[in-house]
Short mmCIF file of C-alpha atoms in Angstrom, two decimals:
data_model
loop_
_atom_site.label_atom_id
_atom_site.label_comp_id
_atom_site.label_asym_id
_atom_site.label_seq_id
_atom_site.Cartn_x
_atom_site.Cartn_y
_atom_site.Cartn_z
CA PRO A 74 54.10 102.85 90.24
CA GLN A 75 57.37 101.05 89.51
CA LEU A 76 57.75 100.07 93.19
CA VAL A 77 54.17 98.81 93.28
CA HIS A 78 54.84 96.75 90.15
CA ARG A 79 57.98 95.19 91.66
CA THR A 80 56.15 94.42 94.91
CA ALA A 81 53.25 92.82 93.08
CA ARG A 82 55.63 90.76 90.94
CA HIS A 83 57.49 89.58 94.07
CA GLY A 84 54.21 88.56 95.67
CA ARG A 85 53.20 86.64 92.56
CA VAL A 86 56.53 84.79 92.48
CA MET A 87 56.14 83.87 96.15
CA ARG A 88 52.61 82.58 95.57
CA ASP A 89 53.80 80.53 92.60
CA ALA A 90 56.65 79.06 94.68
CA PHE A 91 54.31 77.95 97.46
CA ALA A 92 51.90 76.48 94.92
CA ARG A 93 54.20 73.47 94.60
CA ALA A 94 54.22 72.82 98.37
CA PRO A 95 52.68 69.44 99.30
CA ARG A 96 49.37 69.63 101.14
CA ALA A 97 48.09 67.54 104.06
CA VAL A 98 51.39 65.66 104.38
CA THR A 99 51.70 62.62 106.64
CA LEU A 100 54.71 60.50 107.55
CA ASP A 101 54.89 57.62 105.08
CA ALA A 102 57.39 54.76 105.49
CA SER A 103 56.65 53.58 101.94
CA LEU A 104 58.63 56.58 100.66
CA ILE A 105 61.87 54.96 101.86
CA THR A 106 63.69 53.50 98.89
CA PRO A 107 66.22 50.64 98.61
CA THR A 108 68.82 53.30 97.78
CA ASP A 109 68.09 55.05 101.09
CA ILE A 110 68.60 51.78 102.98
CA PHE A 111 71.79 51.08 101.01
CA PHE A 112 73.45 54.37 102.00
CA LEU A 113 72.31 54.00 105.61
CA CYS A 114 73.69 50.46 105.89
CA VAL A 115 76.96 51.20 104.08
CA THR A 116 77.73 54.08 106.41
CA CYS A 117 76.65 52.28 109.58
CA PHE A 118 78.53 49.04 108.92
CA GLY A 119 81.43 50.97 107.41
CA CYS A 120 81.87 52.82 110.70
CA PHE A 121 81.88 49.54 112.64
CA ALA A 122 84.50 48.19 110.23
CA ILE A 123 86.73 51.26 110.47
CA GLN A 124 86.42 51.23 114.25
CA ALA A 125 87.64 47.63 114.44
CA LEU A 126 90.30 47.90 111.72
CA SER A 127 91.86 51.05 113.14
CA GLN A 128 92.24 49.40 116.55
CA ARG A 129 93.90 46.40 114.94
CA ALA A 130 96.18 48.62 112.89
CA PHE A 131 97.41 50.49 115.96
CA ALA A 132 97.81 47.26 117.97
CA ARG A 133 99.79 45.46 115.24
CA ARG A 134 102.70 47.84 115.71
CA GLY A 135 103.59 45.93 118.86
CA PRO A 136 104.09 47.33 122.34
CA ASN A 137 103.56 51.07 122.01
CA TRP A 138 101.45 53.94 123.34
CA PHE A 139 98.28 52.28 122.01
CA THR A 140 98.76 48.92 123.68
CA ALA A 141 99.58 50.75 126.91
CA LEU A 142 96.12 52.33 126.96
CA SER A 143 93.20 50.85 128.86
CA ALA A 144 90.69 48.76 126.93
CA ASP A 145 88.13 51.58 126.96
CA ALA A 146 90.70 54.10 125.75
CA ARG A 147 91.66 51.82 122.84
CA VAL A 148 88.00 51.51 121.90
CA ASP A 149 87.66 55.30 122.09
CA ILE A 150 90.51 55.70 119.61
CA GLY A 151 88.80 53.30 117.19
CA ILE A 152 85.52 55.18 117.51
CA ARG A 153 87.23 58.49 116.88
CA CYS A 154 88.97 57.10 113.79
CA ALA A 155 85.61 56.03 112.36
CA SER A 156 84.21 59.49 113.12
CA ALA A 157 87.20 61.13 111.43
CA VAL A 158 86.71 59.11 108.24
CA TRP A 159 83.01 59.98 108.24
CA GLY A 160 83.77 63.67 108.82
CA THR A 161 86.26 63.74 105.95
CA ILE A 162 83.93 62.02 103.49
CA ALA A 163 80.89 64.00 104.64
CA ALA A 164 82.61 67.38 104.27
CA SER A 165 84.10 66.46 100.89
CA ALA A 166 80.72 65.32 99.56
CA THR A 167 78.70 68.15 101.10
CA ILE A 168 80.65 71.20 99.95
CA PRO A 169 80.02 70.75 96.19
CA VAL A 170 76.32 70.14 96.92
CA ILE A 171 75.53 73.06 99.20
CA VAL A 172 77.90 75.83 98.06
CA PRO A 173 76.28 76.36 94.60
CA VAL A 174 72.85 76.49 96.24
CA ILE A 175 73.96 79.08 98.81
CA MET A 176 75.74 81.15 96.17
CA ARG A 177 72.66 81.51 93.96
CA GLY A 178 70.39 82.32 96.90
CA THR A 179 67.42 80.46 98.29
CA THR A 180 63.73 81.00 99.01
CA VAL A 181 61.60 79.43 101.73
CA MET A 182 60.51 76.65 99.40
CA ASP A 183 64.11 76.07 98.27
CA ARG A 184 65.07 75.43 101.87
CA VAL A 185 62.01 73.44 102.99
CA TYR A 186 61.23 71.43 99.86
CA THR A 187 63.87 71.16 97.19
CA VAL A 188 65.58 68.23 95.51
CA MET A 189 69.35 68.73 95.38
CA PRO A 190 71.78 66.32 93.71
CA ARG A 191 73.09 63.75 96.21
CA ALA A 192 71.39 65.50 99.16
CA ARG A 193 69.04 62.60 99.92
CA ALA A 194 71.92 60.11 99.80
CA LEU A 195 73.95 62.32 102.16
CA CYS A 196 71.08 62.54 104.64
CA CYS A 197 70.62 58.75 104.56
CA ALA A 198 74.36 58.26 105.05
CA ALA A 199 74.26 60.66 108.01
CA CYS A 200 71.37 58.67 109.45
CA GLY A 201 73.49 55.50 109.16
CA TYR A 202 76.43 57.21 110.84
CA PHE A 203 74.28 58.22 113.79
CA VAL A 204 72.73 54.75 114.07
CA TRP A 205 76.31 53.55 114.61
CA ASP A 206 76.82 56.47 116.99
CA VAL A 207 73.79 55.39 119.03
CA CYS A 208 75.23 51.88 119.37
CA VAL A 209 78.68 52.97 120.54
CA SER A 210 77.33 55.78 122.73
CA LEU A 211 74.99 53.40 124.57
CA LYS A 212 77.89 51.07 125.30
CA TYR A 213 80.78 53.42 125.99
CA TYR A 214 79.65 57.00 126.66
CA ASP A 215 77.29 58.96 128.89
CA GLY A 216 73.79 60.35 128.48
CA ILE A 217 74.47 63.51 126.51
CA TYR A 218 76.16 61.56 123.71
CA VAL A 219 73.33 59.02 123.62
CA THR A 220 70.70 61.75 123.51
CA HIS A 221 72.55 63.61 120.76
CA ALA A 222 72.94 60.44 118.69
CA ILE A 223 69.29 59.41 118.98
CA ALA A 224 68.08 62.93 118.16
CA SER A 225 70.39 62.97 115.13
CA VAL A 226 69.01 59.66 113.82
CA ILE A 227 65.51 61.12 113.96
CA THR A 228 66.66 64.44 112.49
CA PHE A 229 68.22 62.86 109.41
CA GLY A 230 65.81 59.93 109.15
CA MET A 231 62.44 61.67 109.34
CA PRO A 232 62.80 63.63 106.06
CA GLN A 233 62.89 60.31 104.20
CA LEU A 234 59.32 59.71 105.45
CA MET A 235 58.22 63.01 103.91
CA PRO A 236 57.87 64.11 100.27
CA ASN A 237 61.26 64.09 98.57
CA GLY A 238 63.37 67.15 99.29
CA PHE A 239 61.97 67.92 102.74
CA LEU A 240 64.64 69.81 104.73
CA HIS A 241 67.44 68.34 102.62
CA TYR A 242 68.93 71.82 102.36
CA TYR A 243 69.20 72.07 106.15
CA GLY A 244 70.34 68.46 106.43
CA VAL A 245 73.27 69.05 104.10
CA VAL A 246 74.22 72.25 105.95
CA PHE A 247 74.30 70.36 109.25
CA ILE A 248 76.35 67.51 107.78
CA LEU A 249 78.99 70.13 106.99
CA TRP A 250 79.45 70.54 110.76
CA GLU A 251 81.16 67.15 110.81
CA CYS A 252 84.30 68.47 109.10
CA SER A 253 85.83 69.29 112.50
CA LEU A 254 85.96 65.58 113.41
CA PRO A 255 89.24 64.66 111.64
CA PHE A 256 91.11 67.41 113.47
CA LEU A 257 89.58 66.59 116.86
CA THR A 258 90.51 62.94 116.33
CA ALA A 259 94.08 63.88 115.40
CA ARG A 260 94.24 65.99 118.55
CA THR A 261 93.21 63.05 120.74
CA ILE A 262 95.65 60.64 119.10
CA LEU A 263 98.49 63.13 119.54
CA ILE A 264 97.66 63.48 123.24
CA LYS A 265 97.43 59.71 123.81
CA SER A 266 100.68 59.11 121.95
CA GLY A 267 102.58 61.58 124.10
CA ARG A 268 102.80 64.33 121.51
CA GLY A 269 100.42 66.77 123.17
CA SER A 270 102.92 69.62 123.15
CA THR A 271 103.99 69.44 119.52
CA MET A 272 103.21 71.90 116.74
CA ALA A 273 101.02 69.25 115.10
CA PHE A 274 98.91 69.09 118.25
CA TYR A 275 98.36 72.84 118.39
CA ILE A 276 97.47 72.95 114.70
CA ALA A 277 94.98 70.08 115.08
CA GLN A 278 93.47 71.66 118.19
CA THR A 279 93.16 75.09 116.61
CA LEU A 280 91.56 73.76 113.43
CA GLY A 281 89.28 71.34 115.29
CA PHE A 282 88.04 73.81 117.89
CA GLY A 283 87.97 76.67 115.36
CA LEU A 284 85.87 74.79 112.81
CA PHE A 285 83.57 73.47 115.53
CA ILE A 286 82.84 76.96 116.85
CA ALA A 287 82.68 78.67 113.46
CA LEU A 288 80.34 76.16 111.85
CA ARG A 289 78.07 75.46 114.80
CA PHE A 290 77.73 79.02 116.06
CA PHE A 291 78.66 81.63 113.46
CA MET A 292 76.99 79.51 110.79
CA GLY A 293 74.68 77.34 112.89
CA LEU A 294 72.83 80.07 114.80
CA PRO A 295 71.81 82.05 111.67
CA VAL A 296 70.75 78.81 109.98
CA MET A 297 68.62 77.86 112.98
CA TYR A 298 67.01 81.31 112.96
CA THR A 299 66.31 80.96 109.24
CA TYR A 300 64.60 77.62 109.84
CA LEU A 301 62.43 79.15 112.58
CA MET A 302 61.33 81.85 110.12
CA ASP A 303 60.74 79.25 107.39
CA ALA A 304 58.68 77.07 109.72
CA TYR A 305 56.61 80.10 110.75
CA GLU A 306 56.05 81.02 107.09
CA MET A 307 54.90 77.50 106.27
CA TYR A 308 52.67 77.45 109.36
CA SER A 309 51.11 80.82 108.55
CA ARG A 310 50.20 79.53 105.08
CA GLY A 311 48.74 76.30 106.44
CA LEU A 312 51.50 74.25 104.81
CA ALA A 313 53.37 73.07 107.93
CA THR A 314 52.01 69.54 107.94
CA PRO A 315 52.32 67.43 109.92
CA LYS A 316 52.72 70.12 112.59
CA PRO A 317 54.56 67.83 115.09
CA VAL A 318 57.35 67.30 112.51
CA TYR A 319 57.95 71.04 112.15
CA ALA A 320 57.74 71.43 115.93
CA PHE A 321 60.31 68.65 116.40
CA TYR A 322 62.82 70.47 114.21
CA VAL A 323 62.24 73.72 116.09
CA ALA A 324 62.86 71.95 119.41
CA GLY A 325 65.72 69.93 117.93
CA GLY A 326 67.48 73.03 116.64
CA LEU A 327 67.36 74.56 120.09
CA MET A 328 68.52 71.31 121.73
CA PHE A 329 71.51 70.92 119.41
CA GLN A 330 72.60 74.46 120.21
CA ILE A 331 72.46 73.63 123.92
CA PHE A 332 74.69 70.60 123.24
CA ASN A 333 77.05 72.81 121.25
CA CYS A 334 77.25 75.28 124.13
CA ILE A 335 78.11 72.48 126.55
CA TRP A 336 80.87 71.17 124.29
CA VAL A 337 82.29 74.59 123.48
CA PHE A 338 82.39 75.37 127.21
CA GLY A 339 84.37 72.16 127.67
CA MET A 340 86.73 73.13 124.86
CA ALA A 341 87.29 76.59 126.33
CA ARG A 342 87.91 75.14 129.78
CA THR A 343 90.42 72.67 128.32
CA VAL A 344 92.34 75.39 126.49
CA LEU A 345 92.31 77.85 129.42
CA ARG A 346 93.42 75.25 131.95
CA GLY A 347 95.89 73.64 129.59
CA LYS A 348 94.36 70.21 130.14
CA LYS A 349 94.45 67.86 127.20
CA LYS A 350 91.50 65.62 127.82
CA ARG A 351 88.45 64.39 125.96
CA VAL A 352 85.94 67.13 125.15
#
């Protein structure tokens, strides 16, 4: 009898949680707020500014390793510096938001529809970062980077067209992946400046590659599986509306893991062959 009582109580709690789920949802651009646009623009234009200022800062030192680089390589350094600043800020802002939520445990509705402090602003900032990423990838990099950047803009932008809180939990978790960027940038700068055999290089490489793999696989794969189960739960209850949005995030989660596999393979090949090149 006690087990039956606990089971019934759990079922009642679950029903009550899903009672607050929005019904018959459609994408609505009117839900975008001036604050959303502010964070998007600040991050996007901030990245352009950091990209340009970092190149000028390196060049002002006079003839050195930076000025000896090709024009494209100098631009690449500026882009990586902007990414490093974004990664540092994103990780610093994300950890205090997501850790308390993970520590207290989450339900399906907590993960699919929940309003967390600063989560919406972080998702809008991430959208702005990837708008900048689309621009620089189209001009300087190849197809995989362009595809990743465009998919990321949609991934972080679409929740702002849904009722507040939609997938903000997952958005903040994925922003945490960016914390490997400062170390990967430091690694590249050390290589280009002729210090690719120093202790600093090996530390930067180990932390950059280690964080990338740990967050995107050991953390990312379970999170993706959890989303698949959450999407199925919402679908089975008739709450996964609009269905194409949920389907996009299922396909997107799989696509991002394919990208991660490609990049991790490149990292492993670089380490095994001892080649210090862009990965």
